CSV table of C-alpha atoms and ligand atoms in Angstrom, one decimal:
chain,number,residue,atom,x,y,z
A,9,MET,CA,101.2,125.1,110.1
A,10,LYS,CA,98.2,127.7,108.6
A,11,GLY,CA,94.8,127.7,106.2
A,12,VAL,CA,94.6,124.5,104.1
A,13,GLU,CA,97.6,122.0,106.1
A,14,ARG,CA,96.1,123.2,110.0
A,15,THR,CA,92.6,122.0,108.4
A,16,LEU,CA,94.1,117.9,107.3
A,17,ALA,CA,96.4,118.3,110.8
A,18,GLU,CA,93.5,118.4,112.5
A,19,LEU,CA,91.2,116.2,110.5
A,20,VAL,CA,94.2,113.7,110.3
A,21,ALA,CA,94.5,113.9,114.0
A,22,PHE,CA,91.2,112.1,114.2
A,23,PRO,CA,92.1,108.1,114.1
A,24,THR,CA,88.7,107.5,112.0
A,25,VAL,CA,89.5,103.4,111.3
A,26,SER,CA,87.1,102.0,110.2
A,27,ASP,CA,86.6,100.1,112.9
A,28,ARG,CA,86.3,102.8,115.0
A,29,PRO,CA,83.5,106.0,115.3
A,30,VAL,CA,83.4,108.6,113.3
A,31,THR,CA,81.1,111.3,115.7
A,32,GLY,CA,84.7,113.1,116.0
A,33,ILE,CA,85.1,114.1,112.7
A,34,ALA,CA,81.6,114.4,111.7
A,35,ALA,CA,81.5,116.8,115.1
A,36,TYR,CA,84.1,118.5,113.6
A,37,LEU,CA,82.9,118.8,109.6
A,38,ALA,CA,79.3,119.6,111.0
A,39,GLU,CA,80.9,122.9,113.0
A,40,ARG,CA,83.0,123.8,110.3
A,41,ALA,CA,80.4,123.8,107.8
A,42,GLU,CA,77.5,126.0,110.1
A,43,ALA,CA,80.5,128.3,110.1
A,44,LEU,CA,80.1,128.8,106.7
A,45,GLY,CA,76.7,129.2,106.8
A,46,MET,CA,75.5,125.9,105.8
A,47,ARG,CA,72.8,123.6,106.5
A,48,VAL,CA,73.8,120.3,108.1
A,49,GLU,CA,72.3,116.9,109.3
A,50,LYS,CA,73.9,114.3,110.7
A,51,LEU,CA,72.6,110.7,110.6
A,52,ASP,CA,73.1,108.0,112.3
A,53,SER,CA,73.6,104.8,110.8
A,54,ALA,CA,72.8,101.3,111.6
A,55,ALA,CA,76.5,101.0,114.0
A,56,PRO,CA,76.8,102.3,116.6
A,57,GLY,CA,79.5,105.8,116.5
A,58,LYS,CA,78.8,105.5,112.6
A,59,CYS,CA,77.1,108.6,110.8
A,60,ASN,CA,77.1,110.6,107.5
A,61,LEU,CA,76.9,114.3,107.6
A,62,VAL,CA,75.5,116.0,104.7
A,63,CYS,CA,75.3,119.9,104.7
A,64,SER,CA,74.0,121.8,102.2
A,65,ALA,CA,73.7,126.0,101.2
A,66,GLY,CA,71.6,127.6,98.3
A,67,PRO,CA,67.8,126.9,97.2
A,68,GLN,CA,66.9,123.3,97.9
A,69,GLY,CA,66.1,121.0,94.8
A,70,THR,CA,67.6,123.1,92.5
A,71,ASP,CA,70.8,121.2,90.3
A,72,GLY,CA,73.7,122.3,91.6
A,73,LEU,CA,76.7,120.2,92.5
A,74,VAL,CA,77.5,117.0,95.4
A,75,LEU,CA,80.7,117.2,97.3
A,76,SER,CA,81.7,113.9,98.3
A,77,GLY,CA,84.0,112.2,100.3
A,78,HIS,CA,84.4,109.6,103.1
A,79,MET,CA,85.5,110.5,106.7
A,80,ASP,CA,87.5,107.2,107.4
A,81,VAL,CA,90.9,105.7,106.6
A,82,VAL,CA,92.0,102.4,106.5
A,83,PRO,CA,94.5,100.5,109.4
A,84,VAL,CA,98.3,101.3,110.3
A,85,GLU,CA,99.4,98.6,111.7
A,86,GLY,CA,102.0,96.5,110.8
A,87,GLN,CA,103.0,99.1,108.6
A,88,PRO,CA,106.4,100.9,109.0
A,89,TRP,CA,105.2,104.3,109.3
A,90,THR,CA,108.5,106.6,110.2
A,91,SER,CA,106.4,109.0,112.3
A,92,ASP,CA,103.3,109.1,113.8
A,93,PRO,CA,100.2,108.3,111.0
A,94,PHE,CA,97.7,110.5,112.9
A,95,ARG,CA,99.9,113.7,113.5
A,96,LEU,CA,100.2,115.4,110.1
A,97,THR,CA,104.2,115.8,109.3
A,98,ARG,CA,105.6,117.9,106.5
A,99,VAL,CA,108.6,116.0,105.2
A,100,GLY,CA,110.1,117.9,102.0
A,101,ASP,CA,107.2,119.1,99.7
A,102,ARG,CA,104.9,116.3,101.2
A,103,LEU,CA,102.2,115.9,103.6
A,104,VAL,CA,102.8,112.7,105.3
A,105,GLY,CA,100.0,110.9,107.6
A,106,ARG,CA,97.1,108.3,107.6
A,107,GLY,CA,94.0,109.6,104.8
A,108,SER,CA,96.7,112.6,104.1
A,109,CYS,CA,95.7,111.3,100.4
A,110,ASP,CA,93.0,109.3,100.8
A,111,MET,CA,90.9,111.3,101.5
A,112,LYS,CA,91.0,114.2,103.6
A,113,ALA,CA,92.9,116.4,101.9
A,114,PHE,CA,89.8,116.6,99.6
A,115,LEU,CA,88.1,116.8,103.0
A,116,ALA,CA,90.3,119.6,104.1
A,117,ALA,CA,90.3,121.5,100.2
A,118,THR,CA,86.5,121.5,100.3
A,119,MET,CA,86.4,123.2,103.8
A,120,GLU,CA,88.9,125.9,102.8
A,121,GLY,CA,87.8,126.5,99.3
A,122,LEU,CA,84.2,126.9,100.3
A,123,ALA,CA,85.4,130.0,103.0
A,124,ARG,CA,86.1,131.6,99.7
A,125,VAL,CA,82.7,131.0,98.3
A,126,ASP,CA,79.6,133.6,99.6
A,127,LEU,CA,77.8,130.7,100.3
A,128,ARG,CA,74.5,132.8,101.1
A,129,LYS,CA,74.6,134.1,97.4
A,130,LEU,CA,74.6,130.4,95.6
A,131,GLU,CA,71.8,130.6,92.9
A,132,ARG,CA,71.9,126.8,93.0
A,133,GLU,CA,72.2,124.4,95.7
A,134,LEU,CA,75.6,122.6,97.2
A,135,VAL,CA,75.5,119.6,98.8
A,136,LEU,CA,78.2,117.9,101.1
A,137,VAL,CA,78.4,114.4,101.2
A,138,TRP,CA,80.6,113.0,103.8
A,139,THR,CA,80.5,109.9,104.1
A,140,HIS,CA,81.4,106.5,106.8
A,141,ASP,CA,83.3,103.4,106.4
A,142,GLU,CA,83.7,103.6,102.3
A,143,GLU,CA,87.2,101.3,102.6
A,144,VAL,CA,85.1,98.6,104.1
A,145,GLY,CA,82.7,97.9,101.4
A,146,CYS,CA,81.0,101.5,100.7
A,147,LEU,CA,78.7,100.8,104.1
A,148,GLY,CA,77.8,104.4,104.6
A,149,SER,CA,77.1,105.9,101.1
A,150,ARG,CA,74.9,102.1,101.0
A,151,ALA,CA,73.2,103.5,104.1
A,152,LEU,CA,72.3,106.7,102.3
A,153,VAL,CA,70.7,105.4,99.7
A,154,GLU,CA,67.7,105.1,102.5
A,155,GLN,CA,68.9,108.0,104.5
A,156,LEU,CA,68.6,109.8,101.3
A,157,ALA,CA,65.4,108.4,99.4
A,158,GLY,CA,62.9,110.8,98.1
A,159,ARG,CA,65.4,114.2,99.1
A,160,PRO,CA,66.1,116.0,95.7
A,161,LEU,CA,70.0,116.3,95.3
A,162,PRO,CA,71.8,117.7,92.6
A,163,SER,CA,72.4,115.4,89.5
A,164,LEU,CA,76.5,115.4,89.3
A,165,ALA,CA,78.7,115.0,92.0
A,166,LEU,CA,82.5,115.5,92.7
A,167,ILE,CA,84.3,112.6,94.7
A,168,GLY,CA,87.7,113.7,95.6
A,169,GLU,CA,89.5,110.6,96.0
A,170,PRO,CA,93.2,110.8,94.8
A,171,THR,CA,93.4,110.1,91.4
A,172,SER,CA,95.8,112.7,90.8
A,173,PHE,CA,93.6,115.3,89.8
A,174,SER,CA,93.0,112.3,86.3
A,175,MET,CA,88.7,113.0,86.0
A,176,LEU,CA,87.5,109.5,86.0
A,177,ARG,CA,83.8,108.1,85.6
A,178,MET,CA,83.9,104.3,85.6
A,179,HIS,CA,84.7,102.4,87.9
A,180,PRO,CA,84.0,98.3,88.4
A,181,GLY,CA,82.0,97.3,91.5
A,182,HIS,CA,82.7,94.5,94.1
A,183,ALA,CA,80.4,91.6,95.9
A,184,ALA,CA,81.4,89.7,97.9
A,185,ALA,CA,80.1,86.1,99.1
A,186,ARG,CA,80.4,82.5,101.2
A,187,ILE,CA,81.1,79.2,100.4
A,188,VAL,CA,80.2,76.7,103.1
A,189,CYS,CA,81.6,72.7,101.6
A,190,THR,CA,80.0,70.4,104.7
A,191,GLY,CA,82.0,66.9,105.1
A,192,ARG,CA,81.4,64.4,107.7
A,193,ALA,CA,84.0,63.9,111.2
A,194,ALA,CA,86.3,61.0,111.4
A,195,HIS,CA,89.3,60.3,113.5
A,196,SER,CA,92.2,60.4,110.9
A,197,SER,CA,93.1,57.0,111.1
A,198,LYS,CA,89.7,55.5,109.1
A,199,PRO,CA,89.2,58.6,106.4
A,200,ASP,CA,86.9,56.4,104.5
A,201,LEU,CA,84.5,56.6,107.6
A,202,GLY,CA,84.2,60.7,107.3
A,203,SER,CA,83.8,62.7,104.6
A,204,ASN,CA,86.8,65.6,103.7
A,205,ALA,CA,85.8,68.9,103.7
A,206,ILE,CA,88.5,70.5,102.6
A,207,ALA,CA,89.1,68.2,99.6
A,208,LEU,CA,85.4,68.6,98.6
A,209,ALA,CA,86.3,72.6,98.8
A,210,ALA,CA,89.0,72.0,96.4
A,211,ARG,CA,86.6,70.6,93.8
A,212,VAL,CA,84.9,73.6,94.5
A,213,LEU,CA,88.3,75.5,93.6
A,214,ALA,CA,88.6,74.1,90.5
A,215,ALA,CA,85.0,75.0,89.5
A,216,LEU,CA,85.5,78.9,90.2
A,217,GLU,CA,88.7,78.8,88.2
A,218,THR,CA,86.4,77.9,85.3
A,219,LEU,CA,84.6,80.7,85.7
A,220,ALA,CA,86.5,83.1,86.1
A,221,GLU,CA,88.4,81.7,83.0
A,222,ASP,CA,84.4,82.5,81.4
A,223,TRP,CA,84.4,85.8,83.1
A,224,ARG,CA,88.0,86.6,81.6
A,225,ARG,CA,87.0,85.8,78.0
A,226,ASP,CA,84.1,88.3,78.2
A,227,VAL,CA,85.5,91.4,76.8
A,228,ARG,CA,83.6,94.8,78.1
A,229,PHE,CA,85.0,98.6,78.5
A,230,ALA,CA,88.3,97.5,76.5
A,231,GLU,CA,89.1,101.6,76.1
A,232,LEU,CA,88.7,102.4,79.9
A,233,LEU,CA,90.2,99.3,82.0
A,234,GLU,CA,92.9,97.0,82.2
A,235,ARG,CA,91.2,94.6,83.1
A,236,PRO,CA,87.8,94.8,81.1
A,237,PHE,CA,86.4,92.1,82.8
A,238,VAL,CA,84.5,90.5,85.5
A,239,VAL,CA,88.0,90.0,88.0
A,240,MET,CA,87.3,87.5,90.6
A,241,ASN,CA,90.1,86.9,93.3
A,242,VAL,CA,89.2,83.6,95.6
A,243,ALA,CA,90.1,85.6,99.0
A,244,THR,CA,90.4,83.3,102.4
A,245,ILE,CA,89.5,79.8,102.9
A,246,ARG,CA,89.5,78.2,106.8
A,247,GLY,CA,88.7,74.4,106.9
A,248,GLY,CA,89.8,71.6,109.2
A,249,SER,CA,90.4,71.7,113.2
A,250,ALA,CA,93.6,68.8,114.4
A,251,ILE,CA,95.8,67.4,112.2
A,252,ASN,CA,94.0,63.8,113.3
A,253,ILE,CA,90.1,64.7,112.4
A,254,VAL,CA,88.9,64.0,109.0
A,255,PRO,CA,87.3,68.1,108.8
A,256,ASP,CA,83.3,68.6,108.1
A,257,ARG,CA,83.7,73.1,107.3
A,258,CYS,CA,86.0,74.7,104.5
A,259,GLU,CA,84.7,77.8,103.7
A,260,ILE,CA,85.4,80.0,100.8
A,261,GLU,CA,85.0,84.2,100.2
A,262,VAL,CA,84.9,84.9,96.8
A,263,GLY,CA,85.7,88.4,95.9
A,264,PHE,CA,84.3,88.9,92.2
A,265,ARG,CA,84.0,92.8,90.5
A,266,PRO,CA,80.7,93.1,88.3
A,267,LEU,CA,81.4,95.9,85.5
A,268,PRO,CA,78.7,98.4,85.0
A,269,GLY,CA,75.3,97.5,83.4
A,270,MET,CA,76.0,93.9,85.6
A,271,PRO,CA,73.9,92.6,87.9
A,272,PRO,CA,75.7,91.6,90.4
A,273,GLU,CA,73.3,89.6,91.6
A,274,ASP,CA,73.4,87.3,88.4
A,275,LEU,CA,77.1,87.2,88.6
A,276,TYR,CA,77.1,85.5,92.2
A,277,ALA,CA,73.7,83.1,90.5
A,278,GLN,CA,76.6,82.2,88.1
A,279,LEU,CA,79.3,81.5,91.0
A,280,ALA,CA,76.8,79.7,93.4
A,281,GLU,CA,75.3,77.5,90.1
A,282,ARG,CA,79.1,76.3,89.0
A,283,ALA,CA,79.8,76.1,93.2
A,284,CYS,CA,77.0,74.3,94.7
A,285,GLY,CA,77.1,71.7,91.4
A,286,VAL,CA,79.9,70.3,92.6
A,287,ASP,CA,77.7,68.7,95.1
A,288,PRO,CA,74.8,70.2,95.7
A,289,ALA,CA,74.0,68.4,98.8
A,290,HIS,CA,77.1,69.5,100.4
A,291,VAL,CA,77.6,72.7,99.0
A,292,THR,CA,75.9,76.3,99.8
A,293,ALA,CA,76.9,79.7,98.7
A,294,GLU,CA,75.8,83.4,100.3
A,295,LEU,CA,76.0,86.5,98.8
A,296,LEU,CA,77.6,88.8,101.7
A,297,ARG,CA,76.9,92.1,99.8
A,298,VAL,CA,77.8,94.4,96.9
A,299,THR,CA,79.5,97.5,96.1
A,300,PRO,CA,78.0,98.5,93.3
A,301,ALA,CA,79.8,99.9,89.7
A,302,MET,CA,80.4,103.1,88.2
A,303,LEU,CA,79.3,104.4,85.0
A,304,THR,CA,79.4,108.6,84.3
A,305,PRO,CA,78.0,109.3,80.6
A,306,GLU,CA,81.3,111.8,79.4
A,307,GLY,CA,80.4,115.4,78.3
A,308,THR,CA,78.6,116.3,81.6
A,309,ARG,CA,78.4,120.1,83.3
A,310,LEU,CA,80.7,118.9,86.1
A,311,GLU,CA,83.6,117.7,83.2
A,312,ALA,CA,83.3,120.9,81.6
A,313,LEU,CA,84.0,122.5,85.1
A,314,LEU,CA,86.8,119.7,85.9
A,315,ARG,CA,88.3,120.2,82.6
A,316,PRO,CA,90.7,123.8,83.1
A,317,HIS,CA,92.2,122.0,86.1
A,318,ALA,CA,92.4,118.4,84.6
A,319,ALA,CA,96.1,116.4,84.8
A,320,ARG,CA,94.8,114.9,81.2
A,321,ALA,CA,92.4,115.8,78.7
A,322,GLU,CA,90.6,112.1,78.4
A,323,LEU,CA,87.9,110.2,81.3
A,324,GLY,CA,89.5,107.2,83.0
A,325,ALA,CA,88.0,104.4,85.0
A,326,ALA,CA,89.5,103.5,88.6
A,327,SER,CA,90.3,100.1,89.5
A,328,PHE,CA,89.2,100.7,92.9
A,329,ALA,CA,85.4,100.9,93.9
A,330,THR,CA,84.3,104.2,95.5
A,331,ASP,CA,80.8,105.5,97.0
A,332,GLY,CA,79.6,107.2,93.1
A,333,GLY,CA,78.1,104.0,92.7
A,334,ASN,CA,75.5,104.2,95.4
A,335,LEU,CA,75.5,107.6,94.3
A,336,GLU,CA,74.4,106.8,91.1
A,337,ARG,CA,71.4,104.5,92.8
A,338,LEU,CA,70.4,107.9,94.2
A,339,GLY,CA,70.3,109.4,90.5
A,340,VAL,CA,73.7,111.1,91.1
A,341,ARG,CA,76.0,110.7,88.2
A,342,THR,CA,79.7,111.1,89.8
A,343,LEU,CA,83.4,112.1,88.2
A,344,VAL,CA,86.4,111.3,90.5
A,345,PHE,CA,88.5,113.6,91.2
A,346,GLY,CA,91.1,114.6,93.6
A,347,PRO,CA,94.4,115.5,95.1
A,348,GLY,CA,97.1,112.9,95.6
A,349,SER,CA,98.4,109.5,94.2
A,350,ILE,CA,95.7,106.3,94.8
A,351,ASP,CA,99.6,104.7,94.7
A,352,VAL,CA,101.0,106.1,98.2
A,353,ALA,CA,97.2,105.1,99.0
A,354,HIS,CA,97.0,102.8,102.4
A,355,LYS,CA,101.0,102.3,102.2
A,356,ALA,CA,103.4,103.3,105.3
A,357,ASP,CA,104.2,107.3,104.8
A,358,GLU,CA,101.3,107.9,103.1
A,359,TYR,CA,100.6,111.3,101.8
A,360,VAL,CA,99.8,114.4,99.8
A,361,PRO,CA,102.0,116.8,97.3
A,362,VAL,CA,102.3,119.9,98.8
A,363,ASP,CA,101.2,122.0,96.0
A,364,GLU,CA,98.8,119.5,95.1
A,365,LEU,CA,96.6,120.4,98.7
A,366,HIS,CA,96.7,124.0,97.4
A,367,LYS,CA,95.5,123.5,94.1
A,368,ALA,CA,92.1,121.3,95.7
A,369,VAL,CA,91.4,124.6,97.7
A,370,ASP,CA,91.7,126.5,94.2
A,371,VAL,CA,89.3,123.8,92.2
A,372,VAL,CA,86.9,123.8,94.8
A,373,ALA,CA,86.5,127.5,95.0
A,374,GLU,CA,86.1,127.8,90.9
A,375,VAL,CA,83.9,124.9,90.9
A,376,VAL,CA,81.7,125.7,93.4
A,377,ALA,CA,81.4,129.1,92.2
A,378,ARG,CA,81.1,128.3,88.6
A,379,GLY,CA,78.8,125.2,89.1
A,380,CYS,CA,76.3,126.5,91.9
A,381,GLY,CA,76.7,130.5,90.7
A,382,GLY,CA,78.7,131.9,93.8
A,383,VAL,CA,81.5,134.5,93.2
A,384,ASP,CA,84.7,133.4,93.9
A,385,SER,CA,86.4,135.8,95.7
A,386,ARG,CA,89.9,135.5,95.0
A,387,ARG,CA,88.9,135.2,91.1
A,388,PRO,CA,90.3,138.4,89.4
B,6,LIG,ZN1,89.4,106.3,99.4
């Protein structure tokens, strides 16, 4: 292997599953960026072994481009892989490995594409933003909102998530809430002396279902989304300790996906009101975390740069959340566009097609050359 395939193999070899450190891959990417003459800032997050990496070139404070991606990958346990997930393996015209598509292909293509551009000659600033813990709720980019507050950034970002080179300008956010139902323990032979927390949870679930129906009727962004409403998922439930005890506690975790323009806190307030309204003295709710939605207007300069490379003329929406919601909080508008298909991400034998990986190198070189006023040395 050589060139971008070798770089991808080196990136895949870091087993950066979200519960593990990213310091190794960050050091590798920092070294590659420094070799290209970029300024490198490693921004440590609160959790040990977790950092974001910001690399830049060109005149600071000028409005060039941000290229962004996450360094972490999803776990491989329990999946029927046919090869070592952390060793990039070529099978026909596919490169197989965990993160090959989501989204180390874009990281590799960026490092290779930038090697073709004379970064010293950029007229506008190029900023690379590599994040940690995207896969577990965009935690790295959330930390970035504070880490980069006050730093002028280019106004447009490309996040190279796998979209098979479709341009996506919107996605719902994600929020998680915990609901706790409290009962009173008793021997199961005398249930009238206790109060069953699981039975209370059943009434709470029914109340949540009517809220989910209300949300389904509030249709927005029908031109962009397959499910143009706030989606709710009752994700986990835990309660009870033994067959002969009336349970005194039942805990429910609920996820929901706010659309752009719908403050997650408002939706959570509705959810808490419905859930706690069942029995205010014995039901409590708590908002655990929020990943913001993203909406980028049509007609940006970045869209014009990507259009010649796009698989489809129309801009679409992603069903999954990205770091773009947090970048939006920093005043940066994102388009999601990259090699590989989200349909094979997160699964066994995840792969990126070889030709898409190579095409991504060309796209990065050209988009940076045109978007930041540099020169792509391979352009005729
Ligand atoms: Zn991803």
